[in-house]
DNA sequence: CGGCGCGTTGACGCTGATCAAGTTATGTGG
DNA sequence: CCACATAACTTGATCAGCGTCAACGCGCCG
């Protein structure tokens, strides 16, 4: 396991005036996105946020680290990773601009969080989060609901991993990424996939080869097309939605 | 999907006298258990709790129901179930005496909860939970941590489903059940398995046959022995812990 | 140029699903 | 209490989805 602790020196107070964290760097292919309404209203926290940049491949925290900070992604992409002693890896989620992470750990992180691309985050001290939540029932409620939503997504992923075929998993993943980057998009949607095939495989409980083959199949079927530099285009959403359902009969 | 709503008539205030619910039927092998320390201290809630009995095979709530109540199990055993349109099923967790459930749903339950055996619960109105949490930061914090623990367990299960062999899944499940019913137990431990093979299969992402075969193998290896009426005995914990690790090399 | 990371494609085999009996529990009505 | 029906479990034979191993192409960078 890599244990590169990125320098803390680039953390700067956000204190006063205009939010300076509005995506100055354009490193990531993933465009900055407004936080969705249900997660956006943790405004009370903003005054405690500090900006931080983590370079591609580096960790925000490792499994086992004390949970001292929570994060909101401004730009870039992050994965949360579980590793076991044999080197087997499970990626719990990919996080995109607007997403929050680190809020659902107990005192100690049980997964590590790693930057897939150069990533800009706002970073909230855990003690500030807890203190604010102690005083403001509304914030506590929103935090609770945030973790609840994560739990619901985890349950959906358990279903995916336990009960769906390789084709269904890949198709569902692509649709999920599409929905997250362009909510409600209907026609041909361009989806950025900033992660490697290995990342997708470790997220979907498959191997690199199976992911690759499945996507090739989807291309042949005309459901998707491969765009430039880690993007795909969804051409036929319905084909994607029903893909692999026939595999398990 | 079965939509039997058990009668609400058998709900009675908890205040009263001797618990007449001490397992009249011998279906439930799971003995009552004290709530573990970290979950037990939701004491503020107790005054709002009402007792309720749900018979084996009946639902506490269905997926899609508004989340009006949360529950603590007094005796019995519960499963939380996700179902899809094809009839594929995923059991997120099995819940034992002392366990809490229903706390991690948003406004609407996304899984259904069904009694595996005749089950006695204490039932807390969601509005009371929320109102109390609004006023008592400490309670809110404990609720948050409760949901966080559930999320961590969900992540561990994602790892199990995505990355472990059939043997490892079954072995891990038996060890988990052992740990939950007899924490820290060292020697030969007797473990109640109040669920069917189909339940185990739908929890572990396997088929009935594979579960059955794997347990037969474990018996042959002397790691476990089958006891009476849905119980097994763990004879060799280390053999169990390393079982199936060789299968995937 | 050559090494390296990443992705693709093919051949083959194994784990676990599927199909099919058959046996043992569980429950029900006589 | 037994007879019967049904659910739950076990075991075997066969199959296929996906993993494994291997080779190769491509873009990037020193």
Coordinates of N, CA, C and O (backbone and C1' of nucleotides) in Angstrom, one line a residue, chain B residues 165-166 206-207 209-210 213, chain C residues 15-20 27:
Chain B
X165 N -14.0 -15.7 -2.5 CA -14.5 -17.0 -3.1 C -15.7 -17.5 -2.3 O -15.9 -17.0 -1.2
X166 N -16.4 -18.4 -2.8 CA -17.5 -19.0 -2.1 C -17.1 -19.5 -0.8 O -17.8 -19.3 0.2
X206 N -24.5 -16.2 -3.5 CA -24.3 -17.5 -4.0 C -25.6 -18.2 -4.3 O -26.7 -17.6 -4.2
X207 N -25.6 -19.5 -4.6 CA -26.8 -20.3 -4.7 C -26.9 -21.2 -3.5 O -25.9 -21.5 -2.8
X209 N -27.2 -24.4 -3.5 CA -26.4 -25.6 -3.7 C -25.0 -25.3 -3.3 O -24.3 -26.1 -2.6
X210 N -24.5 -24.1 -3.7 CA -23.1 -23.8 -3.3 C -22.9 -23.7 -1.8 O -21.9 -24.2 -1.2
X213 N -23.1 -27.2 -0.3 CA -21.8 -28.0 -0.6 C -20.7 -27.5 0.2 O -19.9 -28.2 0.7
Chain C
dT15 P -11.2 -24.2 -9.0 O5' -12.3 -23.2 -8.5 C5' -12.1 -21.8 -8.7 C4' -13.5 -21.1 -8.9 C3' -14.5 -21.5 -7.8 O3' -15.1 -20.3 -7.4 C1' -15.4 -21.9 -9.9
dG16 P -16.0 -20.3 -6.1 O5' -17.5 -20.3 -6.7 C5' -17.8 -19.3 -7.6 C4' -19.1 -19.7 -8.4 C3' -20.3 -20.2 -7.6 O3' -21.4 -19.7 -8.2 C1' -19.8 -21.8 -9.1
dA17 P -22.9 -19.6 -7.6 O5' -23.8 -19.7 -8.8 C5' -23.5 -19.0 -10.0 C4' -24.3 -19.5 -11.2 C3' -25.7 -19.9 -10.9 O3' -26.5 -19.5 -12.1 C1' -24.5 -21.8 -11.6
dT18 P -28.1 -19.7 -12.1 O5' -28.3 -21.1 -12.8 C5' -27.7 -21.3 -14.1 C4' -28.0 -22.7 -14.5 C3' -29.5 -23.2 -14.3 O3' -30.0 -23.7 -15.5 C1' -27.9 -24.8 -13.5
dC19 P -31.6 -24.0 -15.6 O5' -31.7 -25.6 -15.5 C5' -30.8 -26.3 -16.3 C4' -30.9 -27.8 -15.9 C3' -32.2 -28.3 -15.5 O3' -32.5 -29.5 -16.2 C1' -30.7 -28.8 -13.9
dA20 P -33.9 -30.3 -16.1 O5' -33.6 -31.5 -15.0 C5' -32.4 -32.2 -15.2 C4' -32.3 -33.2 -14.0 C3' -33.6 -33.8 -13.5 O3' -33.5 -35.2 -13.2 C1' -32.2 -32.9 -11.8
dG27 P -42.6 -26.3 12.0 O5' -44.0 -26.5 11.3 C5' -44.1 -26.1 9.9 C4' -45.4 -26.7 9.3 C3' -46.6 -26.7 10.3 O3' -47.7 -26.2 9.5 C1' -46.3 -28.8 9.5

